[in-house]
Amino acid sequence: MPEIDSREFRNWGGHFATGVTVLTVQVGNTVRGMTANAFCSLSLHPPLILVCIQHGTSMHPMFEVTETFGVNILAADQQAFSALFAEHGEHAAPMGGVPYRIGSIGVPILDGVMGWAQCRIEARYAGGDHMIVVGRVEEMAVDRPDVDPLVFYAGRYRTVGEPL
Ligand SMILES: Cc1cc2nc3c(=O)[nH]c(=O)nc-3n(C[C@H](O)[C@H](O)[C@H](O)COP(=O)(O)O)c2cc1C
């Protein structure tokens, strides 16, 4: 078997269109968000989702200790949020200056996102160079049901087209 080239593998995976989320945590007095498209719903009973956190990211050590995290689903007009929360390193202002509130289970929820969920961590698994985090959804909402979602496909931001 020839070895899989990681750039080709990334390109191949990029042909699966996804939405874009910002994962948020609060650990002590520190709040942080990270852009992630490795998100999917996992189970209906119980209501589980999973996210994947790359080793070496600033979020990775926070996900090792936090018991809760937030999933913020971005709308098409929030490409700037995606870019901001994909930046390397610390932001000068908490949460990069994006307004947020702390939800009932201690999870930062960004203002103006299309939808959000507060999750409690059920399990963490090793997944190659990522940590797979399974979260149980404890509260969720779609605050902007009528806007188009931000889509990431083939390395570019897009939005959805007409229904087929
Ligand atoms: C569209 C998009 C999707 C991303 N998805 C993920 C992901 O699912 N998991 C992950 O660990 N990093 C993902 N990243 C990369 C992180 O956002 C990025 O590595 C991190 O914010 C860099 O900050 P740090 O170096 O300070 O950790 C994604 C980036 C973009 C632009």
PDB file of C-alpha atoms and ligand atoms in Angstrom:
ATOM      1  CA  MET A   1       0.000   0.000   0.000  1.00  0.00           C
ATOM      2  CA  PRO A   2       1.473   3.440  -0.895  1.00  0.00           C
ATOM      3  CA  GLU A   3       1.594   5.880   2.022  1.00  0.00           C
ATOM      4  CA  ILE A   4      -1.213   8.460   2.079  1.00  0.00           C
ATOM      5  CA  ASP A   5       0.105  11.975   1.491  1.00  0.00           C
ATOM      6  CA  SER A   6      -1.246  14.239   4.264  1.00  0.00           C
ATOM      7  CA  ARG A   7      -1.922  17.212   1.943  1.00  0.00           C
ATOM      8  CA  GLU A   8      -3.867  15.016  -0.485  1.00  0.00           C
ATOM      9  CA  PHE A   9      -5.725  13.485   2.453  1.00  0.00           C
ATOM     10  CA  ARG A  10      -6.661  16.965   3.703  1.00  0.00           C
ATOM     11  CA  ASN A  11      -7.873  17.963   0.218  1.00  0.00           C
ATOM     12  CA  TRP A  12      -9.896  14.776  -0.044  1.00  0.00           C
ATOM     13  CA  GLY A  13     -11.533  15.391   3.367  1.00  0.00           C
ATOM     14  CA  GLY A  14     -12.269  18.973   2.307  1.00  0.00           C
ATOM     15  CA  HIS A  15     -14.710  17.678  -0.288  1.00  0.00           C
ATOM     16  CA  PHE A  16     -17.078  16.825   2.514  1.00  0.00           C
ATOM     17  CA  ALA A  17     -18.920  20.131   3.045  1.00  0.00           C
ATOM     18  CA  THR A  18     -19.422  21.120   6.680  1.00  0.00           C
ATOM     19  CA  GLY A  19     -20.807  23.931   8.740  1.00  0.00           C
ATOM     20  CA  VAL A  20     -18.476  25.944  10.955  1.00  0.00           C
ATOM     21  CA  THR A  21     -18.604  26.097  14.754  1.00  0.00           C
ATOM     22  CA  VAL A  22     -16.716  27.969  17.424  1.00  0.00           C
ATOM     23  CA  LEU A  23     -16.078  25.727  20.440  1.00  0.00           C
ATOM     24  CA  THR A  24     -15.954  27.693  23.682  1.00  0.00           C
ATOM     25  CA  VAL A  25     -14.709  26.901  27.175  1.00  0.00           C
ATOM     26  CA  GLN A  26     -14.222  28.635  30.472  1.00  0.00           C
ATOM     27  CA  VAL A  27     -11.481  27.307  32.757  1.00  0.00           C
ATOM     28  CA  GLY A  28     -11.022  29.370  35.919  1.00  0.00           C
ATOM     29  CA  ASN A  29     -11.003  32.996  34.792  1.00  0.00           C
ATOM     30  CA  THR A  30      -9.951  32.175  31.242  1.00  0.00           C
ATOM     31  CA  VAL A  31     -12.420  32.006  28.374  1.00  0.00           C
ATOM     32  CA  ARG A  32     -11.433  30.852  24.916  1.00  0.00           C
ATOM     33  CA  GLY A  33     -12.955  29.935  21.590  1.00  0.00           C
ATOM     34  CA  MET A  34     -11.643  27.867  18.696  1.00  0.00           C
ATOM     35  CA  THR A  35     -12.995  27.449  15.178  1.00  0.00           C
ATOM     36  CA  ALA A  36     -13.845  23.809  14.473  1.00  0.00           C
ATOM     37  CA  ASN A  37     -15.618  21.966  11.701  1.00  0.00           C
ATOM     38  CA  ALA A  38     -14.853  18.512  13.135  1.00  0.00           C
ATOM     39  CA  PHE A  39     -18.260  18.452  14.793  1.00  0.00           C
ATOM     40  CA  CYS A  40     -21.135  16.059  14.364  1.00  0.00           C
ATOM     41  CA  SER A  41     -24.178  14.886  16.199  1.00  0.00           C
ATOM     42  CA  LEU A  42     -23.667  11.392  17.544  1.00  0.00           C
ATOM     43  CA  SER A  43     -26.675  10.053  19.455  1.00  0.00           C
ATOM     44  CA  LEU A  44     -30.314  10.986  19.927  1.00  0.00           C
ATOM     45  CA  HIS A  45     -30.943   8.992  23.152  1.00  0.00           C
ATOM     46  CA  PRO A  46     -28.972  10.326  24.976  1.00  0.00           C
ATOM     47  CA  PRO A  47     -28.364  13.570  23.045  1.00  0.00           C
ATOM     48  CA  LEU A  48     -24.645  13.390  22.260  1.00  0.00           C
ATOM     49  CA  ILE A  49     -22.385  15.301  19.909  1.00  0.00           C
ATOM     50  CA  LEU A  50     -18.676  14.920  19.203  1.00  0.00           C
ATOM     51  CA  VAL A  51     -15.895  17.338  18.421  1.00  0.00           C
ATOM     52  CA  CYS A  52     -12.207  16.764  17.624  1.00  0.00           C
ATOM     53  CA  ILE A  53      -9.426  18.909  19.091  1.00  0.00           C
ATOM     54  CA  GLN A  54      -5.977  18.850  17.528  1.00  0.00           C
ATOM     55  CA  HIS A  55      -3.018  18.136  19.804  1.00  0.00           C
ATOM     56  CA  GLY A  56      -0.851  21.219  20.243  1.00  0.00           C
ATOM     57  CA  THR A  57      -3.691  23.726  19.994  1.00  0.00           C
ATOM     58  CA  SER A  58      -4.283  26.154  22.860  1.00  0.00           C
ATOM     59  CA  MET A  59      -7.706  24.532  23.331  1.00  0.00           C
ATOM     60  CA  HIS A  60      -6.338  21.018  23.839  1.00  0.00           C
ATOM     61  CA  PRO A  61      -5.169  21.453  27.464  1.00  0.00           C
ATOM     62  CA  MET A  62      -8.404  23.294  28.273  1.00  0.00           C
ATOM     63  CA  PHE A  63     -10.478  20.393  26.911  1.00  0.00           C
ATOM     64  CA  GLU A  64      -8.442  18.015  29.088  1.00  0.00           C
ATOM     65  CA  VAL A  65      -9.637  19.756  32.259  1.00  0.00           C
ATOM     66  CA  THR A  66     -12.979  21.387  31.485  1.00  0.00           C
ATOM     67  CA  GLU A  67     -16.177  19.499  32.296  1.00  0.00           C
ATOM     68  CA  THR A  68     -18.322  21.610  29.972  1.00  0.00           C
ATOM     69  CA  PHE A  69     -18.018  23.344  26.621  1.00  0.00           C
ATOM     70  CA  GLY A  70     -20.096  25.288  24.146  1.00  0.00           C
ATOM     71  CA  VAL A  71     -20.801  24.734  20.455  1.00  0.00           C
ATOM     72  CA  ASN A  72     -21.613  27.954  18.560  1.00  0.00           C
ATOM     73  CA  ILE A  73     -22.923  27.442  15.012  1.00  0.00           C
ATOM     74  CA  LEU A  74     -21.899  30.280  12.707  1.00  0.00           C
ATOM     75  CA  ALA A  75     -24.125  32.053  10.172  1.00  0.00           C
ATOM     76  CA  ALA A  76     -22.950  33.048   6.678  1.00  0.00           C
ATOM     77  CA  ASP A  77     -22.331  36.630   7.846  1.00  0.00           C
ATOM     78  CA  GLN A  78     -19.898  35.409  10.549  1.00  0.00           C
ATOM     79  CA  GLN A  79     -16.895  34.441   8.441  1.00  0.00           C
ATOM     80  CA  ALA A  80     -14.866  36.983  10.451  1.00  0.00           C
ATOM     81  CA  PHE A  81     -15.621  35.030  13.659  1.00  0.00           C
ATOM     82  CA  SER A  82     -14.309  31.874  11.999  1.00  0.00           C
ATOM     83  CA  ALA A  83     -11.075  33.624  11.000  1.00  0.00           C
ATOM     84  CA  LEU A  84     -10.681  35.244  14.422  1.00  0.00           C
ATOM     85  CA  PHE A  85     -11.072  31.994  16.354  1.00  0.00           C
ATOM     86  CA  ALA A  86      -8.725  30.129  13.995  1.00  0.00           C
ATOM     87  CA  GLU A  87      -5.882  32.557  14.799  1.00  0.00           C
ATOM     88  CA  HIS A  88      -2.870  31.154  16.585  1.00  0.00           C
ATOM     89  CA  GLY A  89      -2.222  32.259  20.165  1.00  0.00           C
ATOM     90  CA  GLU A  90      -3.790  34.469  22.796  1.00  0.00           C
ATOM     91  CA  HIS A  91      -6.127  37.329  21.975  1.00  0.00           C
ATOM     92  CA  ALA A  92      -5.539  40.579  23.848  1.00  0.00           C
ATOM     93  CA  ALA A  93      -9.193  40.778  24.926  1.00  0.00           C
ATOM     94  CA  PRO A  94     -11.157  37.872  26.415  1.00  0.00           C
ATOM     95  CA  MET A  95     -12.868  35.900  23.619  1.00  0.00           C
ATOM     96  CA  GLY A  96     -11.124  38.110  21.056  1.00  0.00           C
ATOM     97  CA  GLY A  97     -13.401  40.999  22.031  1.00  0.00           C
ATOM     98  CA  VAL A  98     -16.511  39.172  20.761  1.00  0.00           C
ATOM     99  CA  PRO A  99     -19.453  39.782  23.131  1.00  0.00           C
ATOM    100  CA  TYR A 100     -20.581  36.650  24.977  1.00  0.00           C
ATOM    101  CA  ARG A 101     -22.470  35.523  28.017  1.00  0.00           C
ATOM    102  CA  ILE A 102     -21.856  32.640  30.386  1.00  0.00           C
ATOM    103  CA  GLY A 103     -24.645  30.052  30.173  1.00  0.00           C
ATOM    104  CA  SER A 104     -26.272  28.147  33.040  1.00  0.00           C
ATOM    105  CA  ILE A 105     -23.593  25.399  33.137  1.00  0.00           C
ATOM    106  CA  GLY A 106     -20.640  27.773  32.857  1.00  0.00           C
ATOM    107  CA  VAL A 107     -20.222  27.755  29.091  1.00  0.00           C
ATOM    108  CA  PRO A 108     -19.454  30.906  27.060  1.00  0.00           C
ATOM    109  CA  ILE A 109     -22.115  31.536  24.393  1.00  0.00           C
ATOM    110  CA  LEU A 110     -21.208  34.021  21.662  1.00  0.00           C
ATOM    111  CA  ASP A 111     -23.673  36.813  20.895  1.00  0.00           C
ATOM    112  CA  GLY A 112     -25.411  36.664  17.527  1.00  0.00           C
ATOM    113  CA  VAL A 113     -24.576  33.109  16.485  1.00  0.00           C
ATOM    114  CA  MET A 114     -27.106  31.093  14.509  1.00  0.00           C
ATOM    115  CA  GLY A 115     -27.398  28.404  17.170  1.00  0.00           C
ATOM    116  CA  TRP A 116     -25.605  27.182  20.273  1.00  0.00           C
ATOM    117  CA  ALA A 117     -25.463  24.259  22.688  1.00  0.00           C
ATOM    118  CA  GLN A 118     -24.107  23.847  26.191  1.00  0.00           C
ATOM    119  CA  CYS A 119     -22.521  20.416  26.597  1.00  0.00           C
ATOM    120  CA  ARG A 120     -21.142  18.339  29.465  1.00  0.00           C
ATOM    121  CA  ILE A 121     -18.215  16.066  28.629  1.00  0.00           C
ATOM    122  CA  GLU A 122     -19.116  12.356  28.685  1.00  0.00           C
ATOM    123  CA  ALA A 123     -15.904  10.873  27.285  1.00  0.00           C
ATOM    124  CA  ARG A 124     -12.557  11.682  25.738  1.00  0.00           C
ATOM    125  CA  TYR A 125     -10.866   9.333  23.277  1.00  0.00           C
ATOM    126  CA  ALA A 126      -7.534   9.287  21.499  1.00  0.00           C
ATOM    127  CA  GLY A 127      -7.924   9.843  17.765  1.00  0.00           C
ATOM    128  CA  GLY A 128      -4.503  10.055  16.107  1.00  0.00           C
ATOM    129  CA  ASP A 129      -3.331  13.660  16.352  1.00  0.00           C
ATOM    130  CA  HIS A 130      -6.751  14.771  17.681  1.00  0.00           C
ATOM    131  CA  MET A 131      -8.673  14.207  20.919  1.00  0.00           C
ATOM    132  CA  ILE A 132     -12.258  13.091  20.314  1.00  0.00           C
ATOM    133  CA  VAL A 133     -14.554  14.709  22.864  1.00  0.00           C
ATOM    134  CA  VAL A 134     -18.077  13.407  23.346  1.00  0.00           C
ATOM    135  CA  GLY A 135     -20.482  15.902  24.891  1.00  0.00           C
ATOM    136  CA  ARG A 136     -24.013  15.531  26.200  1.00  0.00           C
ATOM    137  CA  VAL A 137     -26.185  18.457  25.172  1.00  0.00           C
ATOM    138  CA  GLU A 138     -27.803  20.003  28.249  1.00  0.00           C
ATOM    139  CA  GLU A 139     -29.278  23.107  26.635  1.00  0.00           C
ATOM    140  CA  MET A 140     -29.519  24.347  23.071  1.00  0.00           C
ATOM    141  CA  ALA A 141     -31.198  27.009  20.977  1.00  0.00           C
ATOM    142  CA  VAL A 142     -31.429  28.300  17.431  1.00  0.00           C
ATOM    143  CA  ASP A 143     -31.543  32.061  17.871  1.00  0.00           C
ATOM    144  CA  ARG A 144     -31.442  33.006  14.157  1.00  0.00           C
ATOM    145  CA  PRO A 145     -33.449  30.289  12.348  1.00  0.00           C
ATOM    146  CA  ASP A 146     -33.930  32.356   9.176  1.00  0.00           C
ATOM    147  CA  VAL A 147     -30.303  33.099   8.280  1.00  0.00           C
ATOM    148  CA  ASP A 148     -28.089  31.001   5.992  1.00  0.00           C
ATOM    149  CA  PRO A 149     -25.300  28.947   7.572  1.00  0.00           C
ATOM    150  CA  LEU A 150     -21.570  29.432   7.054  1.00  0.00           C
ATOM    151  CA  VAL A 151     -20.291  26.459   5.034  1.00  0.00           C
ATOM    152  CA  PHE A 152     -16.688  25.284   4.633  1.00  0.00           C
ATOM    153  CA  TYR A 153     -15.973  23.337   1.473  1.00  0.00           C
ATOM    154  CA  ALA A 154     -12.773  22.608  -0.467  1.00  0.00           C
ATOM    155  CA  GLY A 155     -10.814  25.052   1.686  1.00  0.00           C
ATOM    156  CA  ARG A 156     -13.216  27.978   1.128  1.00  0.00           C
ATOM    157  CA  TYR A 157     -16.086  29.611   2.932  1.00  0.00           C
ATOM    158  CA  ARG A 158     -19.449  29.445   1.172  1.00  0.00           C
ATOM    159  CA  THR A 159     -23.088  29.333   2.017  1.00  0.00           C
ATOM    160  CA  VAL A 160     -25.861  27.001   0.929  1.00  0.00           C
ATOM    161  CA  GLY A 161     -27.555  27.251  -2.481  1.00  0.00           C
ATOM    162  CA  GLU A 162     -31.140  26.588  -3.509  1.00  0.00           C
ATOM    163  CA  PRO A 163     -32.883  23.492  -2.106  1.00  0.00           C
ATOM    164  CA  LEU A 164     -32.725  20.584  -4.581  1.00  0.00           C
TER     165      LEU A 164
HETATM  166  C1  LIG B   1     -12.779  26.181   9.006  1.00  0.00           C
HETATM  167  C2  LIG B   1     -11.833  25.682  10.079  1.00  0.00           C
HETATM  168  C3  LIG B   1     -12.114  24.513  10.754  1.00  0.00           C
HETATM  169  C4  LIG B   1     -11.261  24.033  11.770  1.00  0.00           C
HETATM  170  N1  LIG B   1     -11.595  22.889  12.437  1.00  0.00           N
HETATM  171  C5  LIG B   1     -10.821  22.458  13.453  1.00  0.00           C
HETATM  172  C6  LIG B   1     -11.200  21.317  14.205  1.00  0.00           C
HETATM  173  O1  LIG B   1     -12.258  20.718  13.989  1.00  0.00           O
HETATM  174  N2  LIG B   1     -10.395  20.917  15.231  1.00  0.00           N
HETATM  175  C7  LIG B   1      -9.222  21.565  15.526  1.00  0.00           C
HETATM  176  O2  LIG B   1      -8.528  21.143  16.460  1.00  0.00           O
HETATM  177  N3  LIG B   1      -8.835  22.665  14.833  1.00  0.00           N
HETATM  178  C8  LIG B   1      -9.610  23.132  13.818  1.00  0.00           C
HETATM  179  N4  LIG B   1      -9.260  24.252  13.121  1.00  0.00           N
HETATM  180  C9  LIG B   1      -7.996  24.921  13.453  1.00  0.00           C
HETATM  181  C10 LIG B   1      -8.065  25.734  14.747  1.00  0.00           C
HETATM  182  O3  LIG B   1      -9.099  26.679  14.680  1.00  0.00           O
HETATM  183  C11 LIG B   1      -6.684  26.445  14.940  1.00  0.00           C
HETATM  184  O4  LIG B   1      -5.671  25.477  14.868  1.00  0.00           O
HETATM  185  C12 LIG B   1      -6.522  27.099  16.289  1.00  0.00           C
HETATM  186  O5  LIG B   1      -7.514  28.060  16.556  1.00  0.00           O
HETATM  187  C13 LIG B   1      -5.168  27.797  16.294  1.00  0.00           C
HETATM  188  O6  LIG B   1      -4.941  28.456  17.542  1.00  0.00           O
HETATM  189  P1  LIG B   1      -3.789  27.953  18.548  1.00  0.00           P
HETATM  190  O7  LIG B   1      -2.594  27.642  17.691  1.00  0.00           O
HETATM  191  O8  LIG B   1      -3.570  29.095  19.487  1.00  0.00           O
HETATM  192  O9  LIG B   1      -4.320  26.760  19.209  1.00  0.00           O
HETATM  193  C14 LIG B   1     -10.084  24.758  12.100  1.00  0.00           C
HETATM  194  C15 LIG B   1      -9.813  25.949  11.421  1.00  0.00           C
HETATM  195  C16 LIG B   1     -10.673  26.415  10.421  1.00  0.00           C
HETATM  196  C17 LIG B   1     -10.356  27.701   9.713  1.00  0.00           C
END
